[in-house]
mmCIF file with all atom_site columns, C-alpha atoms in Angstrom:
data_model
loop_
_atom_site.group_PDB
_atom_site.id
_atom_site.type_symbol
_atom_site.label_atom_id
_atom_site.label_alt_id
_atom_site.label_comp_id
_atom_site.label_asym_id
_atom_site.label_entity_id
_atom_site.label_seq_id
_atom_site.pdbx_PDB_ins_code
_atom_site.Cartn_x
_atom_site.Cartn_y
_atom_site.Cartn_z
_atom_site.occupancy
_atom_site.B_iso_or_equiv
_atom_site.pdbx_formal_charge
_atom_site.auth_seq_id
_atom_site.auth_comp_id
_atom_site.auth_asym_id
_atom_site.auth_atom_id
_atom_site.pdbx_PDB_model_num
ATOM 1   C CA . GLY P 1 1   ? 0.055   0.021  -0.018  1.00 82.00 ? 19  GLY P CA 1
ATOM 2   C CA . GLY P 1 2   ? 0.842   3.580  -0.153  1.00 92.00 ? 20  GLY P CA 1
ATOM 3   C CA . ILE P 1 3   ? -0.197  6.967  1.007   1.00 95.00 ? 21  ILE P CA 1
ATOM 4   C CA . ILE P 1 4   ? -0.723  10.572 -0.344  1.00 98.00 ? 22  ILE P CA 1
ATOM 5   C CA . THR P 1 5   ? 0.190   13.274 2.121   1.00 97.00 ? 23  THR P CA 1
ATOM 6   C CA . GLN P 1 6   ? -1.101  16.853 1.464   1.00 98.00 ? 24  GLN P CA 1
ATOM 7   C CA . THR P 1 7   ? 0.180   19.784 3.403   1.00 97.00 ? 25  THR P CA 1
ATOM 8   C CA . PRO P 1 8   ? -1.075  21.901 5.037   1.00 97.00 ? 26  PRO P CA 1
ATOM 9   C CA . LYS P 1 9   ? -4.490  20.428 6.003   1.00 97.00 ? 27  LYS P CA 1
ATOM 10  C CA . PHE P 1 10  ? -5.826  23.899 6.509   1.00 97.00 ? 28  PHE P CA 1
ATOM 11  C CA . LEU P 1 11  ? -4.547  27.094 4.842   1.00 96.00 ? 29  LEU P CA 1
ATOM 12  C CA . ILE P 1 12  ? -5.768  30.636 5.540   1.00 95.00 ? 30  ILE P CA 1
ATOM 13  C CA . GLY P 1 13  ? -4.616  33.372 3.360   1.00 94.00 ? 31  GLY P CA 1
ATOM 14  C CA . GLN P 1 14  ? -5.229  37.004 2.485   1.00 94.00 ? 32  GLN P CA 1
ATOM 15  C CA . GLU P 1 15  ? -6.708  38.299 -0.682  1.00 94.00 ? 33  GLU P CA 1
ATOM 16  C CA . GLY P 1 16  ? -3.920  38.732 -3.361  1.00 95.00 ? 34  GLY P CA 1
ATOM 17  C CA . GLN P 1 17  ? -1.501  36.386 -1.580  1.00 96.00 ? 35  GLN P CA 1
ATOM 18  C CA . LYS P 1 18  ? 0.335   33.689 -3.384  1.00 97.00 ? 36  LYS P CA 1
ATOM 19  C CA . LEU P 1 19  ? -0.283  30.359 -1.668  1.00 97.00 ? 37  LEU P CA 1
ATOM 20  C CA . THR P 1 20  ? 1.350   26.862 -2.240  1.00 97.00 ? 38  THR P CA 1
ATOM 21  C CA . LEU P 1 21  ? -0.050  23.541 -1.484  1.00 98.00 ? 39  LEU P CA 1
ATOM 22  C CA . LYS P 1 22  ? 2.019   20.396 -1.412  1.00 98.00 ? 40  LYS P CA 1
ATOM 23  C CA . CYS P 1 23  ? 1.481   16.774 -2.212  1.00 98.00 ? 41  CYS P CA 1
ATOM 24  C CA . GLN P 1 24  ? 3.611   13.773 -1.721  1.00 98.00 ? 42  GLN P CA 1
ATOM 25  C CA . GLN P 1 25  ? 2.896   10.092 -2.792  1.00 98.00 ? 43  GLN P CA 1
ATOM 26  C CA . ASN P 1 26  ? 4.874   6.958  -1.911  1.00 97.00 ? 44  ASN P CA 1
ATOM 27  C CA . PHE P 1 27  ? 3.061   4.702  -4.307  1.00 96.00 ? 45  PHE P CA 1
ATOM 28  C CA . ASN P 1 28  ? 5.806   5.256  -6.907  1.00 96.00 ? 46  ASN P CA 1
ATOM 29  C CA . HIS P 1 29  ? 2.991   6.215  -9.260  1.00 97.00 ? 47  HIS P CA 1
ATOM 30  C CA . ASP P 1 30  ? 3.807   8.094  -12.609 1.00 96.00 ? 48  ASP P CA 1
ATOM 31  C CA . THR P 1 31  ? 0.708   10.288 -12.761 1.00 97.00 ? 49  THR P CA 1
ATOM 32  C CA . MET P 1 32  ? -0.391  12.963 -10.345 1.00 98.00 ? 50  MET P CA 1
ATOM 33  C CA . TYR P 1 33  ? -3.462  15.278 -10.352 1.00 98.00 ? 51  TYR P CA 1
ATOM 34  C CA . TRP P 1 34  ? -4.948  18.328 -8.599  1.00 98.00 ? 52  TRP P CA 1
ATOM 35  C CA . TYR P 1 35  ? -8.619  18.694 -8.286  1.00 98.00 ? 53  TYR P CA 1
ATOM 36  C CA . ARG P 1 36  ? -10.787 21.346 -6.596  1.00 97.00 ? 54  ARG P CA 1
ATOM 37  C CA . GLN P 1 37  ? -13.739 20.232 -4.700  1.00 96.00 ? 55  GLN P CA 1
ATOM 38  C CA . ASP P 1 38  ? -16.709 22.586 -4.351  1.00 91.00 ? 56  ASP P CA 1
ATOM 39  C CA . SER P 1 39  ? -20.056 21.679 -2.947  1.00 84.00 ? 57  SER P CA 1
ATOM 40  C CA . GLY P 1 40  ? -22.485 20.906 -5.747  1.00 81.00 ? 58  GLY P CA 1
ATOM 41  C CA . LYS P 1 41  ? -19.781 21.126 -8.427  1.00 86.00 ? 59  LYS P CA 1
ATOM 42  C CA . GLY P 1 42  ? -17.911 17.914 -7.831  1.00 90.00 ? 60  GLY P CA 1
ATOM 43  C CA . LEU P 1 43  ? -14.263 17.509 -8.618  1.00 95.00 ? 61  LEU P CA 1
ATOM 44  C CA . ARG P 1 44  ? -12.824 19.960 -11.160 1.00 96.00 ? 62  ARG P CA 1
ATOM 45  C CA . LEU P 1 45  ? -9.441  19.217 -12.724 1.00 96.00 ? 63  LEU P CA 1
ATOM 46  C CA . ILE P 1 46  ? -6.866  21.977 -12.259 1.00 97.00 ? 64  ILE P CA 1
ATOM 47  C CA . TYR P 1 47  ? -3.544  20.474 -13.341 1.00 98.00 ? 65  TYR P CA 1
ATOM 48  C CA . TYR P 1 48  ? -2.159  17.082 -14.010 1.00 97.00 ? 66  TYR P CA 1
ATOM 49  C CA . SER P 1 49  ? 1.291   15.484 -14.602 1.00 97.00 ? 67  SER P CA 1
ATOM 50  C CA . ILE P 1 50  ? 1.430   12.334 -16.569 1.00 95.00 ? 68  ILE P CA 1
ATOM 51  C CA . THR P 1 51  ? 5.010   11.590 -15.918 1.00 94.00 ? 69  THR P CA 1
ATOM 52  C CA . GLU P 1 52  ? 7.775   13.236 -13.856 1.00 91.00 ? 70  GLU P CA 1
ATOM 53  C CA . ASN P 1 53  ? 8.713   15.914 -16.538 1.00 85.00 ? 71  ASN P CA 1
ATOM 54  C CA . ASP P 1 54  ? 5.213   16.639 -17.700 1.00 95.00 ? 72  ASP P CA 1
ATOM 55  C CA . LEU P 1 55  ? 2.678   19.286 -16.772 1.00 97.00 ? 73  LEU P CA 1
ATOM 56  C CA . GLN P 1 56  ? -0.838  19.601 -18.300 1.00 97.00 ? 74  GLN P CA 1
ATOM 57  C CA . LYS P 1 57  ? -3.546  22.189 -17.775 1.00 97.00 ? 75  LYS P CA 1
ATOM 58  C CA . GLY P 1 58  ? -6.968  21.033 -16.693 1.00 96.00 ? 76  GLY P CA 1
ATOM 59  C CA . ASP P 1 59  ? -10.349 22.703 -16.991 1.00 94.00 ? 77  ASP P CA 1
ATOM 60  C CA . LEU P 1 60  ? -9.764  25.185 -14.093 1.00 95.00 ? 78  LEU P CA 1
ATOM 61  C CA . SER P 1 61  ? -6.081  26.041 -14.444 1.00 97.00 ? 79  SER P CA 1
ATOM 62  C CA . GLU P 1 62  ? -6.572  29.866 -14.653 1.00 96.00 ? 80  GLU P CA 1
ATOM 63  C CA . GLY P 1 63  ? -5.319  31.440 -11.568 1.00 95.00 ? 81  GLY P CA 1
ATOM 64  C CA . TYR P 1 64  ? -3.104  28.440 -10.618 1.00 97.00 ? 82  TYR P CA 1
ATOM 65  C CA . ASP P 1 65  ? 0.462   27.159 -11.313 1.00 98.00 ? 83  ASP P CA 1
ATOM 66  C CA . ALA P 1 66  ? 1.773   23.803 -10.741 1.00 98.00 ? 84  ALA P CA 1
ATOM 67  C CA . SER P 1 67  ? 5.207   22.075 -10.391 1.00 97.00 ? 85  SER P CA 1
ATOM 68  C CA . ARG P 1 68  ? 6.156   18.415 -10.459 1.00 96.00 ? 86  ARG P CA 1
ATOM 69  C CA . GLU P 1 69  ? 9.504   18.630 -8.497  1.00 88.00 ? 87  GLU P CA 1
ATOM 70  C CA . LYS P 1 70  ? 10.115  14.938 -8.601  1.00 95.00 ? 88  LYS P CA 1
ATOM 71  C CA . LYS P 1 71  ? 8.163   11.692 -9.288  1.00 96.00 ? 89  LYS P CA 1
ATOM 72  C CA . SER P 1 72  ? 6.750   11.717 -5.698  1.00 97.00 ? 90  SER P CA 1
ATOM 73  C CA . SER P 1 73  ? 5.798   15.275 -5.383  1.00 97.00 ? 91  SER P CA 1
ATOM 74  C CA . PHE P 1 74  ? 3.474   17.643 -7.022  1.00 98.00 ? 92  PHE P CA 1
ATOM 75  C CA . SER P 1 75  ? 2.787   21.345 -5.858  1.00 98.00 ? 93  SER P CA 1
ATOM 76  C CA . LEU P 1 76  ? -0.055  23.656 -6.629  1.00 98.00 ? 94  LEU P CA 1
ATOM 77  C CA . THR P 1 77  ? 0.282   27.455 -6.291  1.00 98.00 ? 95  THR P CA 1
ATOM 78  C CA . VAL P 1 78  ? -2.763  29.849 -6.062  1.00 97.00 ? 96  VAL P CA 1
ATOM 79  C CA . THR P 1 79  ? -1.262  32.831 -7.790  1.00 96.00 ? 97  THR P CA 1
ATOM 80  C CA . SER P 1 80  ? -3.542  35.407 -6.229  1.00 95.00 ? 98  SER P CA 1
ATOM 81  C CA . ALA P 1 81  ? -5.939  34.415 -3.621  1.00 94.00 ? 99  ALA P CA 1
ATOM 82  C CA . GLN P 1 82  ? -9.616  35.547 -4.175  1.00 93.00 ? 100 GLN P CA 1
ATOM 83  C CA . LYS P 1 83  ? -11.388 37.159 -1.226  1.00 87.00 ? 101 LYS P CA 1
ATOM 84  C CA . ASN P 1 84  ? -14.087 34.931 0.365   1.00 79.00 ? 102 ASN P CA 1
ATOM 85  C CA . GLU P 1 85  ? -12.802 31.892 -1.590  1.00 82.00 ? 103 GLU P CA 1
ATOM 86  C CA . MET P 1 86  ? -13.368 28.550 0.171   1.00 88.00 ? 104 MET P CA 1
ATOM 87  C CA . ALA P 1 87  ? -12.532 25.222 -1.346  1.00 93.00 ? 105 ALA P CA 1
ATOM 88  C CA . VAL P 1 88  ? -10.905 21.901 -0.715  1.00 96.00 ? 106 VAL P CA 1
ATOM 89  C CA . PHE P 1 89  ? -8.039  21.021 -2.962  1.00 98.00 ? 107 PHE P CA 1
ATOM 90  C CA . LEU P 1 90  ? -7.496  17.202 -3.503  1.00 98.00 ? 108 LEU P CA 1
ATOM 91  C CA . CYS P 1 91  ? -4.264  15.757 -4.879  1.00 98.00 ? 109 CYS P CA 1
ATOM 92  C CA . ALA P 1 92  ? -4.481  12.229 -6.464  1.00 98.00 ? 110 ALA P CA 1
ATOM 93  C CA . SER P 1 93  ? -2.097  9.837  -8.167  1.00 98.00 ? 111 SER P CA 1
ATOM 94  C CA . SER P 1 94  ? -2.429  6.864  -10.463 1.00 96.00 ? 112 SER P CA 1
ATOM 95  C CA . ARG P 1 95  ? -0.033  4.117  -11.595 1.00 94.00 ? 113 ARG P CA 1
ATOM 96  C CA . GLY P 1 96  ? -0.287  5.517  -15.176 1.00 91.00 ? 114 GLY P CA 1
ATOM 97  C CA . PHE P 1 97  ? -2.583  7.476  -17.522 1.00 91.00 ? 115 PHE P CA 1
ATOM 98  C CA . SER P 1 98  ? -4.432  4.490  -19.024 1.00 84.00 ? 116 SER P CA 1
ATOM 99  C CA . SER P 1 99  ? -8.257  4.555  -18.833 1.00 80.00 ? 117 SER P CA 1
ATOM 100 C CA . ALA P 1 100 ? -8.505  1.698  -16.431 1.00 87.00 ? 118 ALA P CA 1
ATOM 101 C CA . GLU P 1 101 ? -6.333  3.233  -13.700 1.00 91.00 ? 119 GLU P CA 1
ATOM 102 C CA . THR P 1 102 ? -7.823  3.846  -10.259 1.00 93.00 ? 120 THR P CA 1
ATOM 103 C CA . LEU P 1 103 ? -7.047  7.346  -8.688  1.00 96.00 ? 121 LEU P CA 1
ATOM 104 C CA . TYR P 1 104 ? -5.759  7.422  -5.078  1.00 97.00 ? 122 TYR P CA 1
ATOM 105 C CA . PHE P 1 105 ? -6.545  10.651 -3.190  1.00 98.00 ? 123 PHE P CA 1
ATOM 106 C CA . GLY P 1 106 ? -5.102  12.595 -0.386  1.00 97.00 ? 124 GLY P CA 1
ATOM 107 C CA . SER P 1 107 ? -7.313  13.947 2.428   1.00 96.00 ? 125 SER P CA 1
ATOM 108 C CA . GLY P 1 108 ? -7.224  17.493 1.016   1.00 97.00 ? 126 GLY P CA 1
ATOM 109 C CA . THR P 1 109 ? -6.187  21.019 1.914   1.00 98.00 ? 127 THR P CA 1
ATOM 110 C CA . ARG P 1 110 ? -8.964  23.276 2.946   1.00 96.00 ? 128 ARG P CA 1
ATOM 111 C CA . LEU P 1 111 ? -8.420  26.873 1.795   1.00 96.00 ? 129 LEU P CA 1
ATOM 112 C CA . THR P 1 112 ? -10.094 29.932 3.325   1.00 94.00 ? 130 THR P CA 1
ATOM 113 C CA . VAL P 1 113 ? -9.225  33.360 1.992   1.00 94.00 ? 131 VAL P CA 1
ATOM 114 C CA . LEU P 1 114 ? -10.043 36.377 4.180   1.00 91.00 ? 132 LEU P CA 1
ATOM 115 C CA . GLY B 2 1   ? -15.240 16.515 -24.434 1.00 82.00 ? 23  GLY B CA 1
ATOM 116 C CA . ASP B 2 2   ? -16.019 13.994 -21.722 1.00 89.00 ? 24  ASP B CA 1
ATOM 117 C CA . SER B 2 3   ? -18.650 14.793 -19.244 1.00 93.00 ? 25  SER B CA 1
ATOM 118 C CA . VAL B 2 4   ? -20.463 13.023 -16.355 1.00 96.00 ? 26  VAL B CA 1
ATOM 119 C CA . THR B 2 5   ? -23.794 13.856 -15.047 1.00 96.00 ? 27  THR B CA 1
ATOM 120 C CA . GLN B 2 6   ? -25.239 12.978 -11.613 1.00 96.00 ? 28  GLN B CA 1
ATOM 121 C CA . THR B 2 7   ? -28.691 14.425 -11.399 1.00 94.00 ? 29  THR B CA 1
ATOM 122 C CA . GLU B 2 8   ? -29.329 14.021 -7.644  1.00 94.00 ? 30  GLU B CA 1
ATOM 123 C CA . GLY B 2 9   ? -27.535 16.437 -5.372  1.00 94.00 ? 31  GLY B CA 1
ATOM 124 C CA . LEU B 2 10  ? -29.015 14.781 -2.295  1.00 97.00 ? 32  LEU B CA 1
ATOM 125 C CA . VAL B 2 11  ? -30.628 11.400 -1.661  1.00 98.00 ? 33  VAL B CA 1
ATOM 126 C CA . THR B 2 12  ? -32.212 10.722 1.659   1.00 98.00 ? 34  THR B CA 1
ATOM 127 C CA . LEU B 2 13  ? -33.703 7.384  2.466   1.00 97.00 ? 35  LEU B CA 1
ATOM 128 C CA . THR B 2 14  ? -34.402 5.085  5.271   1.00 98.00 ? 36  THR B CA 1
ATOM 129 C CA . GLU B 2 15  ? -32.221 2.223  6.499   1.00 98.00 ? 37  GLU B CA 1
ATOM 130 C CA . GLY B 2 16  ? -33.085 -1.042 4.732   1.00 97.00 ? 38  GLY B CA 1
ATOM 131 C CA . LEU B 2 17  ? -34.512 0.534  1.561   1.00 98.00 ? 39  LEU B CA 1
ATOM 132 C CA . PRO B 2 18  ? -32.864 0.122  -1.813  1.00 98.00 ? 40  PRO B CA 1
ATOM 133 C CA . VAL B 2 19  ? -30.401 2.678  -3.122  1.00 97.00 ? 41  VAL B CA 1
ATOM 134 C CA . MET B 2 20  ? -29.982 3.881  -6.650  1.00 97.00 ? 42  MET B CA 1
ATOM 135 C CA . LEU B 2 21  ? -27.757 6.743  -7.587  1.00 98.00 ? 43  LEU B CA 1
ATOM 136 C CA . ASN B 2 22  ? -27.805 7.955  -11.236 1.00 97.00 ? 44  ASN B CA 1
ATOM 137 C CA . CYS B 2 23  ? -24.889 8.523  -13.481 1.00 97.00 ? 45  CYS B CA 1
ATOM 138 C CA . THR B 2 24  ? -24.808 9.178  -17.286 1.00 97.00 ? 46  THR B CA 1
ATOM 139 C CA . TYR B 2 25  ? -21.958 10.120 -19.345 1.00 96.00 ? 47  TYR B CA 1
ATOM 140 C CA . GLN B 2 26  ? -20.667 11.518 -22.662 1.00 95.00 ? 48  GLN B CA 1
ATOM 141 C CA . SER B 2 27  ? -17.488 10.432 -24.291 1.00 92.00 ? 49  SER B CA 1
ATOM 142 C CA . THR B 2 28  ? -16.007 10.201 -27.730 1.00 88.00 ? 50  THR B CA 1
ATOM 143 C CA . TYR B 2 29  ? -14.141 7.023  -26.744 1.00 85.00 ? 51  TYR B CA 1
ATOM 144 C CA . SER B 2 30  ? -15.037 3.758  -24.898 1.00 85.00 ? 52  SER B CA 1
ATOM 145 C CA . PRO B 2 31  ? -14.345 4.949  -21.382 1.00 90.00 ? 53  PRO B CA 1
ATOM 146 C CA . PHE B 2 32  ? -14.029 3.174  -18.096 1.00 92.00 ? 54  PHE B CA 1
ATOM 147 C CA . LEU B 2 33  ? -16.630 4.266  -15.528 1.00 94.00 ? 55  LEU B CA 1
ATOM 148 C CA . PHE B 2 34  ? -15.838 4.547  -11.785 1.00 95.00 ? 56  PHE B CA 1
ATOM 149 C CA . TRP B 2 35  ? -17.754 5.167  -8.491  1.00 97.00 ? 57  TRP B CA 1
ATOM 150 C CA . TYR B 2 36  ? -15.791 6.770  -5.812  1.00 97.00 ? 58  TYR B CA 1
ATOM 151 C CA . VAL B 2 37  ? -17.063 7.219  -2.162  1.00 97.00 ? 59  VAL B CA 1
ATOM 152 C CA . GLN B 2 38  ? -16.029 9.904  0.230   1.00 97.00 ? 60  GLN B CA 1
ATOM 153 C CA . HIS B 2 39  ? -16.956 9.602  3.929   1.00 96.00 ? 61  HIS B CA 1
ATOM 154 C CA . LEU B 2 40  ? -17.043 12.624 6.161   1.00 93.00 ? 62  LEU B CA 1
ATOM 155 C CA . ASN B 2 41  ? -13.570 14.014 6.817   1.00 91.00 ? 63  ASN B CA 1
ATOM 156 C CA . GLU B 2 42  ? -11.886 11.328 4.669   1.00 94.00 ? 64  GLU B CA 1
ATOM 157 C CA . ALA B 2 43  ? -10.336 11.097 1.170   1.00 95.00 ? 65  ALA B CA 1
ATOM 158 C CA . PRO B 2 44  ? -12.354 9.771  -1.824  1.00 96.00 ? 66  PRO B CA 1
ATOM 159 C CA . LYS B 2 45  ? -11.652 6.102  -2.497  1.00 96.00 ? 67  LYS B CA 1
ATOM 160 C CA . LEU B 2 46  ? -12.589 3.761  -5.193  1.00 95.00 ? 68  LEU B CA 1
ATOM 161 C CA . LEU B 2 47  ? -15.860 1.898  -4.605  1.00 95.00 ? 69  LEU B CA 1
ATOM 162 C CA . LEU B 2 48  ? -16.041 -0.006 -7.946  1.00 92.00 ? 70  LEU B CA 1
ATOM 163 C CA . LYS B 2 49  ? -15.214 0.278  -11.600 1.00 91.00 ? 71  LYS B CA 1
ATOM 164 C CA . SER B 2 50  ? -16.530 -1.048 -14.854 1.00 89.00 ? 72  SER B CA 1
ATOM 165 C CA . PHE B 2 51  ? -15.018 -4.076 -16.569 1.00 77.00 ? 73  PHE B CA 1
ATOM 166 C CA . THR B 2 52  ? -13.996 -4.372 -20.252 1.00 65.00 ? 74  THR B CA 1
ATOM 167 C CA . ASP B 2 53  ? -15.958 -7.725 -20.583 1.00 64.00 ? 75  ASP B CA 1
ATOM 168 C CA . ASN B 2 54  ? -19.238 -6.161 -19.292 1.00 66.00 ? 76  ASN B CA 1
ATOM 169 C CA . LYS B 2 55  ? -19.163 -8.142 -15.940 1.00 71.00 ? 77  LYS B CA 1
ATOM 170 C CA . ARG B 2 56  ? -20.945 -6.416 -13.187 1.00 74.00 ? 78  ARG B CA 1
ATOM 171 C CA . PRO B 2 57  ? -18.671 -5.008 -10.630 1.00 73.00 ? 79  PRO B CA 1
ATOM 172 C CA . GLU B 2 58  ? -19.699 -5.350 -6.993  1.00 77.00 ? 80  GLU B CA 1
ATOM 173 C CA . HIS B 2 59  ? -18.200 -4.191 -3.777  1.00 82.00 ? 81  HIS B CA 1
ATOM 174 C CA . GLN B 2 60  ? -19.575 -3.870 -0.205  1.00 86.00 ? 82  GLN B CA 1
ATOM 175 C CA . GLY B 2 61  ? -22.964 -4.811 -1.364  1.00 92.00 ? 83  GLY B CA 1
ATOM 176 C CA . PHE B 2 62  ? -22.938 -2.062 -4.173  1.00 95.00 ? 84  PHE B CA 1
ATOM 177 C CA . HIS B 2 63  ? -23.108 -2.877 -7.836  1.00 94.00 ? 85  HIS B CA 1
ATOM 178 C CA . ALA B 2 64  ? -23.292 -0.913 -11.096 1.00 93.00 ? 86  ALA B CA 1
ATOM 179 C CA . THR B 2 65  ? -24.021 -2.057 -14.674 1.00 88.00 ? 87  THR B CA 1
ATOM 180 C CA . LEU B 2 66  ? -22.419 -0.191 -17.566 1.00 89.00 ? 88  LEU B CA 1
ATOM 181 C CA . HIS B 2 67  ? -25.009 0.357  -20.304 1.00 90.00 ? 89  HIS B CA 1
ATOM 182 C CA . LYS B 2 68  ? -23.342 1.672  -23.345 1.00 89.00 ? 90  LYS B CA 1
ATOM 183 C CA . SER B 2 69  ? -26.571 2.045  -25.163 1.00 91.00 ? 91  SER B CA 1
ATOM 184 C CA . SER B 2 70  ? -27.853 4.551  -22.695 1.00 93.00 ? 92  SER B CA 1
ATOM 185 C CA . SER B 2 71  ? -24.420 5.715  -21.554 1.00 94.00 ? 93  SER B CA 1
ATOM 186 C CA . SER B 2 72  ? -25.248 5.030  -17.955 1.00 95.00 ? 94  SER B CA 1
ATOM 187 C CA . PHE B 2 73  ? -23.498 3.517  -14.967 1.00 95.00 ? 95  PHE B CA 1
ATOM 188 C CA . HIS B 2 74  ? -26.031 3.776  -12.121 1.00 96.00 ? 96  HIS B CA 1
ATOM 189 C CA . LEU B 2 75  ? -24.983 2.638  -8.578  1.00 97.00 ? 97  LEU B CA 1
ATOM 190 C CA . GLN B 2 76  ? -27.347 0.304  -6.792  1.00 96.00 ? 98  GLN B CA 1
ATOM 191 C CA . LYS B 2 77  ? -27.617 -1.480 -3.471  1.00 97.00 ? 99  LYS B CA 1
ATOM 192 C CA . SER B 2 78  ? -30.504 -3.642 -2.301  1.00 97.00 ? 100 SER B CA 1
ATOM 193 C CA . SER B 2 79  ? -30.613 -2.482 1.294   1.00 97.00 ? 101 SER B CA 1
ATOM 194 C CA . ALA B 2 80  ? -29.063 0.721  2.600   1.00 97.00 ? 102 ALA B CA 1
ATOM 195 C CA . GLN B 2 81  ? -27.107 0.813  5.807   1.00 97.00 ? 103 GLN B CA 1
ATOM 196 C CA . LEU B 2 82  ? -26.492 3.807  8.056   1.00 97.00 ? 104 LEU B CA 1
ATOM 197 C CA . SER B 2 83  ? -22.712 3.485  7.338   1.00 96.00 ? 105 SER B CA 1
ATOM 198 C CA . ASP B 2 84  ? -23.479 4.019  3.584   1.00 97.00 ? 106 ASP B CA 1
ATOM 199 C CA . SER B 2 85  ? -23.990 7.789  4.381   1.00 98.00 ? 107 SER B CA 1
ATOM 200 C CA . ALA B 2 86  ? -21.344 9.502  2.272   1.00 97.00 ? 108 ALA B CA 1
ATOM 201 C CA . LEU B 2 87  ? -20.670 11.562 -0.752  1.00 97.00 ? 109 LEU B CA 1
ATOM 202 C CA . TYR B 2 88  ? -20.592 9.510  -4.134  1.00 98.00 ? 110 TYR B CA 1
ATOM 203 C CA . TYR B 2 89  ? -18.830 10.501 -7.239  1.00 97.00 ? 111 TYR B CA 1
ATOM 204 C CA . CYS B 2 90  ? -19.240 8.981  -10.688 1.00 97.00 ? 112 CYS B CA 1
ATOM 205 C CA . ALA B 2 91  ? -16.056 9.324  -12.854 1.00 97.00 ? 113 ALA B CA 1
ATOM 206 C CA . LEU B 2 92  ? -15.036 8.692  -16.347 1.00 95.00 ? 114 LEU B CA 1
ATOM 207 C CA . SER B 2 93  ? -11.629 7.862  -17.830 1.00 93.00 ? 115 SER B CA 1
ATOM 208 C CA . ASP B 2 94  ? -10.844 7.397  -21.520 1.00 89.00 ? 116 ASP B CA 1
ATOM 209 C CA . GLY B 2 95  ? -7.125  7.093  -21.547 1.00 84.00 ? 117 GLY B CA 1
ATOM 210 C CA . ASN B 2 96  ? -6.821  10.236 -23.701 1.00 86.00 ? 118 ASN B CA 1
ATOM 211 C CA . ASN B 2 97  ? -7.931  12.775 -21.169 1.00 89.00 ? 119 ASN B CA 1
ATOM 212 C CA . ALA B 2 98  ? -7.622  13.016 -17.398 1.00 92.00 ? 120 ALA B CA 1
ATOM 213 C CA . PRO B 2 99  ? -10.462 11.544 -15.508 1.00 94.00 ? 121 PRO B CA 1
ATOM 214 C CA . ARG B 2 100 ? -13.586 13.591 -15.128 1.00 95.00 ? 122 ARG B CA 1
ATOM 215 C CA . PHE B 2 101 ? -15.967 13.528 -12.301 1.00 96.00 ? 123 PHE B CA 1
ATOM 216 C CA . GLY B 2 102 ? -19.688 14.291 -11.775 1.00 95.00 ? 124 GLY B CA 1
ATOM 217 C CA . ALA B 2 103 ? -21.020 16.887 -9.288  1.00 95.00 ? 125 ALA B CA 1
ATOM 218 C CA . GLY B 2 104 ? -21.489 14.191 -6.642  1.00 96.00 ? 126 GLY B CA 1
ATOM 219 C CA . THR B 2 105 ? -24.504 12.806 -4.842  1.00 97.00 ? 127 THR B CA 1
ATOM 220 C CA . LYS B 2 106 ? -24.714 13.062 -1.143  1.00 97.00 ? 128 LYS B CA 1
ATOM 221 C CA . LEU B 2 107 ? -26.459 9.970  0.284   1.00 98.00 ? 129 LEU B CA 1
ATOM 222 C CA . SER B 2 108 ? -28.059 10.299 3.773   1.00 98.00 ? 130 SER B CA 1
ATOM 223 C CA . VAL B 2 109 ? -29.431 7.086  5.324   1.00 98.00 ? 131 VAL B CA 1
ATOM 224 C CA . LYS B 2 110 ? -31.771 7.618  8.242   1.00 97.00 ? 132 LYS B CA 1
ATOM 225 C CA . PRO B 2 111 ? -32.724 5.084  10.939  1.00 97.00 ? 133 PRO B CA 1
#
C-alpha cells in the first residue's frame, strides 16, 4: 500500500496572496493530479502531470500554477488568492494514464481566503 | 469533451430501503466508469469500476452496470445501511484525457 500526504491540511490566506499547496505520494505512481472540490460542483481538474517531467492544464487552470518537482511530489500554487474563496483541494495519483487506472486521493487541503 | 452527469445532489432514504444513484456520461471514446465514495473528513476512494468484458462490478453490497446504449452506470444496493451515508462521485476515464468527475451525490441514510 501507499499513502498520499497533503500539506497543510488547513490554509488561511489574505486576498492577493500567493499560496502553495504540497502533495507527496509513496506509491511510486507516474501520474499525479490536482482537483478542486466545491459543494455541488464535484471535482474539477486543475492540473495534472502524466510523468515526472510533464505538466498539463486542466479545465480550471486559470489562477493556478503547478510544479512536479520529482516523481513523488506535485505542488499547486494559487497565484493570487480571491477574497471569500473557500474550497478543498485534492491531490491524487495513479499508476499511469491509461483509462483503467484507479485514482488514489489525499485527504485534501482546505483553503480559506479572508 | 468528456462529461459526467449526476442528477441528484442529495438522496435521503431510510435504512433497509434500496439505493440507486444515477450516473450518465458522454465520451467520444469507450471509457471506463468508476464510482468513488467519500465519507466525512476522509479522502475519496474507489468503490467500484466497470470491466471491459461487461461483468458487473460489486463491492460492499454495491453494484453498477455499464449500459453503453444509454451511456449510464447507475450505482445500486439492495438495502441501505447507516454506514453508507457519504458523498458518491461517478467518474469517467478514457485514456486520452484526465479523469472527469460528476457533481457528486450525497447519500443520507436515516434510521
